[in-house]
Amino acid sequence: MMRTLKVALLGCGVVGSEVARIMTTHAADLEARVGARVELAGVAVRRAGRPRPGVPEELITTDAESLVKRPDIDVVVEVVGGIEPSRGLILSAFENGASVVSANKALLAADGAALHAAAAKHGVDLYYEAAVAGAIPLIRPLRESLAGDKVNRVLGIVNGTTNFILDKMDTTGAGYSEALEEATALGYAEADPTADVEGFDAAAKAAILAGIAFHTRVTAADVFREGITEVTAADIASAKAMGCVVKLLAICERSEDGQSVTARVHPAMIPLSHPLASVRGAYNAVFVEADAAGQLMFYGPGAGGSPTASAVLGDLVAVCRNKLAGSTGPGESAYAQLTVNPMDDVVTRYHVSLDVADKAGVLAQVATVFAEHGVSIDTVRQQGRDGDASLVVVTHRATDAALSATVAALRTLDHVRGVASIMRVEGE
Amino acid sequence: MMRTLKVALLGCGVVGSEVARIMTTHAADLEARVGARVELAGVAVRRAGRPRPGVPEELITTDAESLVKRPDIDVVVEVVGGIEPSRGLILSAFENGASVVSANKALLAADGAALHAAAAKHGVDLYYEAAVAGAIPLIRPLRESLAGDKVNRVLGIVNGTTNFILDKMDTTGAGYSEALEEATALGYAEADPTADVEGFDAAAKAAILAGIAFHTRVTAADVFREGITEVTAADIASAKAMGCVVKLLAICERSEDGQSVTARVHPAMIPLSHPLASVRGAYNAVFVEADAAGQLMFYGPGAGGSPTASAVLGDLVAVCRNKLAGSTGPGESAYAQLTVNPMDDVVTRYHVSLDVADKAGVLAQVATVFAEHGVSIDTVRQQGRDGDASLVVVTHRATDAALSATVAALRTLDHVRGVASIMRVEGE
């Protein structure tokens, strides 16, 4: 007789309702692919009594803790998000012998090691493809397809909300607030957009990607984070003048000696010729550079109910197969124990825009400060008007520490009225 | 004590030597990722006595059959290519209880079902990520990440040689022969380029992709195949005039009722705005469209020693982990048993270029023939000169059968001197 695997679903919002729908409509396919019936055995929600089309009323419960402890549950799907109660529920599921499929980037980036250890202790799986870049397969390619290679760099657009806003600013000339308003109106930004626009969401994803790519532990706290709220229409225009576009990038890099890594999220200018430059709207894309594989790119919808559900379902099939085989998939791989270096050590190029007095000798003064701090200048563009002027300096590669010291010194110059913006230049 | 898994390598050419090199230089990483030592225990080559830097002389043998039958071998890596002796060696490996990692697209496309059945019978793995698009993770994402989704279409550039040639024709205006010569001189095309330029290589990959994507059996013989040898500089120029570029595409589609599929390889015009249009040189890229995930794209180096070795090593880590766990990964999934429809049933758009007499009424004659066969015309471009003229017709969507019948009828018209070219238009 064919076995039945029972699934508890925690959360029935945008993603959860899609997971439930696909489990029902594709039940025959799932059965054929898993080799067992996969049954939705319970759905935990915060508030009962709402209409949930396609989800049988008798499956709904507000008691998530009891659901994950039910002895018949084989797999728990967690699409609630946030740290608690998700963390406690997942740990209860492990103790109960259930494998877990989670889309919870914040939790995994904050406390992934403890969760992986708990899963390993109880001999069950923790899968989380949906936590990074929605439907785009990234976790599995990084931890399985590239398991025999050495990844040196991961560079990606992993937040759809901010990409939508920056793309809107780029195509229409709108300012940040105006573009955010449109994103909110269209449902691309939440009522409180902080997690997206301040880069918290992207930083969590960067931590997860860096950990898997480099086989070491990286938490969200290790990731340098700068959001897009300070990006101005002038920055976008300045990027255009350089043949660039501004994107919020997550960048995870191995140092040249291979012994340390950095992980950071910030807006950056990238050349129009770079494949990431043409990633429009709320789409995501991630570049991976590995020793043997070379440059790979993965592109697709990074959020939304259906794409995220697709990733959850792929993981569900995998953990169900593992359950049937009495095995588990690859767990945490953190043997490399590399140091995570601070932002100061990151080496990149910079676009620095200064408001200066329109006087002879300003450029010489500014150039001297850059030179004194060991930051070599690539190009300078000077624009003057009615006694005021602006200087746009693009540097060669330098450390973040050297650039910060340079900027601090620039601010003390008589003729420098202000530092209008500093933006990193990547992808060259 | 840590276990040692022993690997037999069949083939030590461009790919094999890279596999051997990485296995040696990354031995510590492989051990940490697998959880066991992974030892290169023997290397079968056709001709002994050649210098093989980095491969210890005592591992070399010309007796592949004895190597795969050695009782201590846990995994066989086959990077020889071709149908025999690879097929026999892989079957021997299975009988001997060894799992197999293969990069052999021709064999898998011709006889995959029998190989999968043999692997299943002996409780071992057959992995073959390297058989399609080199380092780009495609097999694993399709058969695992999208295992809970419904794939409707796979559209890709899966042959680097032909993409290099077409890209060269596009950027330089060169003819086919000239571009092929350059590809050969630069090592992008083999001395006998037939497998690439006639589309056999791409057709094998299309068969493998279609089989996995649609959970059904598709062999190379099921794939309609047309190479790039008839593509002319005039075709490329005509594509440009339409805002298109010519690419050799592998296209696997599910029919609208979901009950049948088609698989084909042929040159096609795609709009410059399509992401595949900007895939340059010898790179590969594959679009996947699925119900829930939406549009995904995978991009990277599709061939070459290192990229292919990266894919082989990823599979090697996976099958080694399975060996240790006493389990196997997902095998063949062909439960859907869909019909593979012939090319006649494929629906797409066409670009038809005709040499006609520069006489009044030609266009009316031609238009009537299209209408009589139910092929609706989108645009017509007419160019006349000294009594000769050309007509370029771009159609709306129609079946291949209707288009073929139309072309046959056009050839019988008095005023039509010849059909200069027919090309499909995709990606719109």
Coordinates of C-alpha atoms in Angstrom, one line a residue, chain A:
Chain A
M1 CA 0.0 0.0 0.0
M2 CA 1.2 3.5 -0.8
R3 CA 2.3 5.4 2.2
T4 CA 0.9 8.8 3.1
L5 CA 3.1 11.7 4.3
K6 CA 1.4 14.3 6.4
V7 CA 2.2 17.9 6.1
A8 CA 1.5 20.7 8.6
L9 CA 1.4 24.2 7.1
L10 CA 2.2 27.1 9.3
G11 CA 0.8 30.3 7.8
C12 CA -1.9 30.7 5.2
G13 CA -1.2 34.2 3.8
V14 CA 0.0 35.0 0.2
V15 CA 2.5 32.2 0.1
G16 CA 0.8 29.6 2.4
S17 CA -2.5 29.8 0.5
E18 CA -0.6 29.1 -2.8
V19 CA 1.2 26.2 -1.2
A20 CA -2.2 24.7 -0.1
R21 CA -3.7 25.3 -3.5
I22 CA -0.9 23.6 -5.4
M23 CA -0.8 20.7 -3.0
T24 CA -4.4 20.1 -3.8
T25 CA -4.5 20.8 -7.5
H26 CA -1.2 19.0 -8.2
A27 CA -1.8 16.1 -5.7
A28 CA -1.5 13.4 -8.4
D29 CA 1.8 14.8 -9.7
L30 CA 3.2 15.2 -6.2
E31 CA 2.3 11.6 -5.4
A32 CA 4.0 10.4 -8.6
R33 CA 7.1 12.5 -8.0
V34 CA 7.5 11.6 -4.3
G35 CA 6.4 8.0 -4.5
A36 CA 3.8 8.5 -1.7
R37 CA 0.6 10.5 -1.1
V38 CA 1.4 13.9 0.3
E39 CA -1.5 15.1 2.4
L40 CA -2.2 18.5 3.9
A41 CA -3.0 17.5 7.5
G42 CA -3.4 20.9 9.2
V43 CA -3.1 24.6 8.6
A44 CA -2.1 26.9 11.5
V45 CA -3.3 30.5 11.1
R46 CA -3.2 33.5 13.5
R47 CA -6.9 34.4 13.1
A48 CA -9.6 31.8 12.4
G49 CA -12.9 32.5 10.8
R50 CA -11.6 34.2 7.6
P51 CA -12.6 32.7 4.3
R52 CA -9.7 30.6 2.9
P53 CA -10.8 29.4 -0.5
G54 CA -9.5 25.9 -1.3
V55 CA -8.5 25.1 2.3
P56 CA -11.0 22.7 4.0
E57 CA -12.3 24.4 7.2
E58 CA -11.6 21.4 9.4
L59 CA -7.9 21.7 8.7
I60 CA -7.6 25.2 10.1
T61 CA -6.3 25.7 13.6
T62 CA -5.0 28.6 15.6
D63 CA -3.0 26.3 17.8
A64 CA 0.3 26.0 15.9
E65 CA 2.2 24.4 18.8
S66 CA -0.2 21.5 19.0
L67 CA -0.2 21.0 15.3
V68 CA 3.6 20.7 15.0
K69 CA 3.6 18.2 17.9
R70 CA 1.0 15.9 16.4
P71 CA 2.6 12.5 16.1
D72 CA 1.3 11.9 12.6
I73 CA 3.0 14.9 11.1
D74 CA 6.0 14.1 8.8
V75 CA 6.8 17.5 7.4
V76 CA 6.2 21.1 8.7
V77 CA 6.1 23.9 6.1
E78 CA 6.8 27.3 7.8
V79 CA 5.7 30.4 5.8
V80 CA 4.9 32.6 8.8
G81 CA 8.2 34.6 8.9
G82 CA 9.8 36.5 11.7
I83 CA 11.9 35.1 14.6
E84 CA 9.2 34.0 17.1
P85 CA 7.1 32.0 17.3
S86 CA 8.5 30.5 14.1
R87 CA 11.8 29.5 15.8
G88 CA 10.1 27.7 18.6
L89 CA 7.7 25.9 16.3
I90 CA 10.5 24.7 14.0
L91 CA 12.4 23.4 17.0
S92 CA 9.3 21.6 18.3
A93 CA 8.8 20.1 14.8
F94 CA 12.4 18.7 14.8
E95 CA 11.9 17.2 18.3
N96 CA 8.8 15.6 17.0
G97 CA 10.8 14.0 14.2
A98 CA 9.4 16.1 11.4
S99 CA 11.4 17.7 8.6
V100 CA 10.9 21.4 8.0
V101 CA 10.6 23.5 4.8
S102 CA 10.9 27.2 5.6
A103 CA 10.8 30.4 3.7
N104 CA 12.0 32.4 6.7
K105 CA 15.1 34.3 5.7
A106 CA 15.2 36.5 8.8
L107 CA 15.3 33.5 11.1
L108 CA 17.8 31.5 9.1
A109 CA 20.1 34.5 8.8
A110 CA 19.9 35.2 12.6
D111 CA 20.0 31.7 14.0
G112 CA 20.6 29.2 11.1
A113 CA 23.4 27.4 12.9
A114 CA 21.3 26.4 15.9
L115 CA 18.4 25.3 13.6
H116 CA 20.8 23.2 11.5
A117 CA 22.2 21.6 14.6
A118 CA 18.8 20.8 15.9
A119 CA 17.8 19.2 12.6
A120 CA 21.0 17.2 12.5
K121 CA 20.5 16.0 16.2
H122 CA 17.0 14.7 15.4
G123 CA 18.0 13.2 12.0
V124 CA 15.6 15.4 10.0
D125 CA 15.8 17.9 7.1
L126 CA 15.8 21.7 7.1
Y127 CA 15.3 23.0 3.6
Y128 CA 14.8 26.7 2.7
E129 CA 15.1 27.4 -1.0
A130 CA 12.2 29.9 -0.7
A131 CA 14.1 32.0 1.8
V132 CA 16.3 33.5 -1.0
A133 CA 15.1 35.0 -4.3
G134 CA 11.7 33.3 -4.4
A135 CA 11.4 30.8 -7.2
I136 CA 15.0 31.1 -8.4
P137 CA 16.9 28.0 -7.6
L138 CA 19.9 29.3 -5.7
I139 CA 20.3 27.4 -2.4
R140 CA 20.3 24.0 -4.2
P141 CA 22.7 25.0 -7.0
L142 CA 25.1 26.5 -4.5
R143 CA 25.0 23.7 -2.0
E144 CA 24.7 20.8 -4.4
S145 CA 25.6 21.7 -8.0
L146 CA 28.7 23.7 -7.0
A147 CA 29.6 21.4 -4.1
G148 CA 32.7 20.3 -6.0
D149 CA 33.8 23.8 -7.0
K150 CA 35.2 26.8 -5.2
V151 CA 32.9 29.8 -5.2
N152 CA 34.7 33.2 -5.0
R153 CA 31.9 35.7 -5.4
V154 CA 28.1 36.1 -5.2
L155 CA 26.7 39.3 -6.6
G156 CA 23.0 39.8 -6.8
I157 CA 19.8 41.7 -6.8
V158 CA 17.8 39.9 -4.1
N159 CA 15.1 42.3 -3.2
G160 CA 12.3 43.0 -5.6
T161 CA 10.8 46.0 -3.8
T162 CA 14.0 48.1 -3.9
N163 CA 14.7 47.0 -7.5
F164 CA 11.2 48.2 -8.5
I165 CA 11.8 51.6 -6.8
L166 CA 15.3 52.1 -8.3
D167 CA 14.1 51.0 -11.7
K168 CA 11.2 53.4 -11.5
M169 CA 13.6 56.2 -10.5
D170 CA 15.8 55.3 -13.4
T171 CA 13.1 55.1 -16.1
T172 CA 11.0 58.1 -15.0
G173 CA 13.4 60.4 -13.2
A174 CA 11.2 60.3 -10.1
G175 CA 12.7 60.9 -6.7
Y176 CA 12.8 58.2 -4.0
S177 CA 9.6 59.2 -2.1
E178 CA 7.6 59.3 -5.3
A179 CA 8.8 55.9 -6.5
L180 CA 8.2 54.4 -3.1
E181 CA 4.6 55.7 -3.2
E182 CA 4.0 54.0 -6.5
A183 CA 5.6 50.8 -5.3
T184 CA 3.2 50.9 -2.3
A185 CA 0.2 51.6 -4.4
L186 CA 1.0 48.7 -6.7
G187 CA 1.6 46.3 -3.8
Y188 CA 5.3 46.0 -4.4
A189 CA 6.1 47.6 -1.1
E190 CA 4.5 46.9 2.3
A191 CA 2.8 49.6 4.4
D192 CA 6.0 49.6 6.5
P193 CA 8.7 49.2 3.9
T194 CA 11.6 49.4 6.4
A195 CA 12.8 45.8 6.0
D196 CA 13.1 46.2 2.3
V197 CA 14.3 49.8 1.7
E198 CA 16.8 49.8 4.6
G199 CA 18.3 46.6 3.2
F200 CA 17.4 44.2 6.2
D201 CA 15.7 41.7 3.8
A202 CA 18.7 41.7 1.4
A203 CA 21.2 41.5 4.2
A204 CA 19.5 38.4 5.6
K205 CA 19.6 36.8 2.1
A206 CA 23.3 37.8 1.7
A207 CA 24.1 36.1 5.0
I208 CA 22.4 32.9 3.9
L209 CA 24.1 33.0 0.5
A210 CA 27.5 33.7 1.9
G211 CA 27.3 30.9 4.4
I212 CA 26.4 28.3 1.8
A213 CA 28.8 29.6 -0.9
F214 CA 31.8 29.7 1.4
H215 CA 31.0 26.8 3.7
T216 CA 31.3 29.1 6.7
R217 CA 29.0 30.7 9.2
V218 CA 27.7 34.2 8.3
T219 CA 24.8 35.8 10.2
A220 CA 22.8 38.9 9.3
A221 CA 24.8 40.8 12.0
D222 CA 28.0 40.2 9.9
V223 CA 26.6 41.8 6.9
F224 CA 27.3 45.5 6.2
R225 CA 24.0 47.1 5.3
E226 CA 23.0 50.4 3.7
G227 CA 19.5 50.9 2.2
I228 CA 18.3 53.0 -0.7
T229 CA 16.5 55.8 1.2
E230 CA 19.4 58.2 0.6
V231 CA 19.5 57.5 -3.1
T232 CA 18.5 60.7 -5.0
A233 CA 17.4 61.5 -8.5
A234 CA 20.7 63.3 -8.8
D235 CA 22.6 60.0 -8.0
I236 CA 20.6 58.2 -10.7
A237 CA 21.3 61.0 -13.2
S238 CA 25.0 60.9 -12.3
A239 CA 25.0 57.1 -12.8
K240 CA 23.4 57.6 -16.2
A241 CA 26.0 60.1 -17.2
M242 CA 28.6 57.5 -16.5
G243 CA 26.8 54.8 -18.5
C244 CA 25.7 53.1 -15.3
V245 CA 22.5 52.3 -13.4
V246 CA 22.0 52.2 -9.6
K247 CA 21.0 48.8 -8.1
L248 CA 20.8 47.6 -4.5
L249 CA 23.4 44.8 -4.5
A250 CA 24.1 42.0 -2.1
I251 CA 27.8 41.1 -2.5
C252 CA 29.6 38.2 -0.9
E253 CA 33.3 37.9 -1.6
R254 CA 36.2 35.6 -0.7
S255 CA 39.4 37.5 0.0
E256 CA 42.3 37.0 -2.4
D257 CA 44.2 34.7 0.0
G258 CA 41.0 32.7 0.4
Q259 CA 41.1 32.8 4.2
S260 CA 38.4 35.4 4.9
V261 CA 35.1 36.7 3.4
T262 CA 33.0 39.8 3.3
A263 CA 29.3 40.3 2.9
R264 CA 27.6 43.6 2.3
V265 CA 24.4 45.1 1.0
H266 CA 24.3 48.7 -0.4
P267 CA 23.3 50.7 -3.5
A268 CA 25.9 50.6 -6.2
M269 CA 26.4 51.9 -9.7
I270 CA 26.9 49.1 -12.3
P271 CA 27.7 49.6 -16.0
L272 CA 24.7 49.2 -18.4
S273 CA 26.7 46.5 -20.1
H274 CA 26.6 44.3 -17.0
P275 CA 23.8 41.6 -17.2
L276 CA 22.4 42.7 -13.7
A277 CA 21.8 46.2 -15.2
S278 CA 18.9 45.0 -17.3
V279 CA 17.1 43.3 -14.4
R280 CA 13.9 45.3 -14.4
G281 CA 11.0 45.8 -12.0
A282 CA 10.6 43.4 -9.1
Y283 CA 12.8 40.7 -10.7
N284 CA 15.8 39.2 -9.0
A285 CA 19.1 37.9 -10.4
V286 CA 22.2 36.5 -8.9
F287 CA 25.7 36.1 -10.4
V288 CA 27.9 33.4 -9.0
E289 CA 31.6 33.2 -9.8
A290 CA 33.4 30.0 -9.2
D291 CA 36.9 28.7 -9.9
A292 CA 36.0 26.0 -12.4
A293 CA 32.4 26.9 -13.4
G294 CA 33.2 30.5 -14.3
Q295 CA 30.4 33.1 -14.2
L296 CA 26.9 31.8 -13.8
M297 CA 23.7 33.8 -13.6
F298 CA 20.3 32.9 -12.1
Y299 CA 17.3 35.1 -13.0
G300 CA 13.6 35.1 -12.1
P301 CA 10.8 36.4 -10.0
G302 CA 12.2 37.0 -6.5
A303 CA 9.0 37.2 -4.5
G304 CA 5.2 36.7 -4.7
G305 CA 2.9 34.0 -3.6
S306 CA 3.2 31.6 -6.6
P307 CA 7.0 31.8 -7.2
T308 CA 7.7 31.4 -3.5
A309 CA 5.3 28.5 -3.3
S310 CA 7.1 26.9 -6.2
A311 CA 10.3 26.9 -4.2
V312 CA 8.5 25.6 -1.1
L313 CA 7.0 22.7 -3.1
G314 CA 10.3 21.7 -4.7
D315 CA 11.7 21.4 -1.2
L316 CA 8.7 19.6 0.0
V317 CA 9.1 16.9 -2.7
A318 CA 12.8 16.6 -1.7
V319 CA 12.2 16.2 2.1
C320 CA 9.4 13.8 1.4
R321 CA 11.6 11.7 -0.7
N322 CA 14.3 11.7 2.0
K323 CA 11.7 10.7 4.6
L324 CA 10.7 7.7 2.4
A325 CA 14.3 6.7 1.9
G326 CA 15.1 7.1 5.6
S327 CA 17.9 9.6 4.7
T328 CA 18.5 13.3 4.9
G329 CA 19.8 15.8 2.4
P330 CA 23.0 17.8 2.9
G331 CA 22.9 19.8 6.2
E332 CA 24.9 22.8 7.2
S333 CA 28.4 22.9 5.7
A334 CA 30.4 25.3 7.8
Y335 CA 33.7 23.5 8.1
A336 CA 35.7 26.2 6.4
Q337 CA 35.4 28.5 9.5
L338 CA 36.5 31.6 7.6
T339 CA 36.8 35.0 9.2
V340 CA 34.1 37.5 8.2
N341 CA 36.0 40.8 7.6
P342 CA 34.4 44.2 8.4
M343 CA 33.4 46.7 5.8
D344 CA 36.6 48.6 6.3
D345 CA 38.5 45.9 4.5
V346 CA 36.3 45.8 1.4
V347 CA 38.0 47.0 -1.8
T348 CA 36.0 48.6 -4.5
R349 CA 35.6 51.8 -6.6
Y350 CA 33.8 54.9 -5.5
H351 CA 31.7 57.7 -7.0
V352 CA 32.0 60.8 -4.8
S353 CA 30.0 63.9 -5.5
L354 CA 31.1 67.1 -3.8
D355 CA 29.6 70.6 -3.6
V356 CA 32.5 73.1 -3.8
A357 CA 33.2 76.7 -4.1
D358 CA 33.8 77.7 -7.7
K359 CA 37.4 78.9 -7.0
A360 CA 40.7 78.2 -8.6
G361 CA 42.7 75.6 -6.7
V362 CA 39.7 73.6 -5.4
L363 CA 40.5 70.6 -7.6
A364 CA 44.1 70.7 -6.5
Q365 CA 43.1 70.7 -2.9
V366 CA 40.6 67.9 -3.3
A367 CA 43.1 65.8 -5.4
T368 CA 45.7 66.2 -2.7
V369 CA 43.4 64.8 0.0
F370 CA 42.6 61.7 -2.1
A371 CA 46.4 61.2 -2.8
E372 CA 47.3 61.6 0.9
H373 CA 44.9 58.8 1.8
G374 CA 46.2 56.5 -0.9
V375 CA 43.0 56.7 -3.0
S376 CA 43.8 56.9 -6.6
I377 CA 41.5 59.0 -8.9
D378 CA 40.3 57.6 -12.1
T379 CA 38.2 60.5 -13.5
V380 CA 37.0 63.9 -12.3
R381 CA 34.1 65.9 -13.7
Q382 CA 33.7 69.5 -12.8
Q383 CA 30.5 71.6 -13.2
G384 CA 30.4 75.3 -12.2
R385 CA 27.6 77.7 -12.0
D386 CA 27.2 81.1 -10.3
G387 CA 30.0 80.7 -7.7
D388 CA 28.8 77.2 -6.8
A389 CA 30.2 74.1 -8.4
S390 CA 30.2 70.4 -8.1
L391 CA 33.0 67.9 -8.5
V392 CA 32.3 64.3 -9.3
V393 CA 35.3 62.1 -8.6
V394 CA 35.4 58.4 -9.6
T395 CA 38.3 56.5 -7.9
H396 CA 40.3 53.4 -8.7
R397 CA 40.0 50.5 -6.3
A398 CA 40.6 51.3 -2.6
T399 CA 39.5 50.0 0.8
D400 CA 36.4 51.3 2.4
A401 CA 38.5 52.5 5.3
A402 CA 40.7 54.6 3.0
L403 CA 37.7 56.1 1.3
S404 CA 36.0 56.9 4.6
A405 CA 39.2 58.7 5.9
T406 CA 39.4 60.6 2.6
V407 CA 35.8 61.8 2.9
A408 CA 36.3 62.8 6.5
A409 CA 39.2 64.9 5.4
L410 CA 37.4 66.4 2.4
R411 CA 34.7 67.7 4.8
T412 CA 37.3 69.8 6.6
L413 CA 38.4 71.6 3.5
D414 CA 37.4 75.3 3.3
H415 CA 36.3 75.1 -0.3
V416 CA 34.2 71.9 0.1
R417 CA 30.7 72.9 1.1
G418 CA 29.4 69.4 1.4
V419 CA 29.7 65.8 0.3
A420 CA 26.5 65.3 -1.7
S421 CA 26.8 61.6 -2.2
I422 CA 29.2 58.6 -2.0
M423 CA 28.3 55.5 -4.0
R424 CA 30.3 52.4 -4.7
V425 CA 30.9 51.3 -8.3
E426 CA 30.7 47.5 -9.0
G427 CA 30.6 45.0 -11.7
E428 CA 33.5 46.1 -13.8

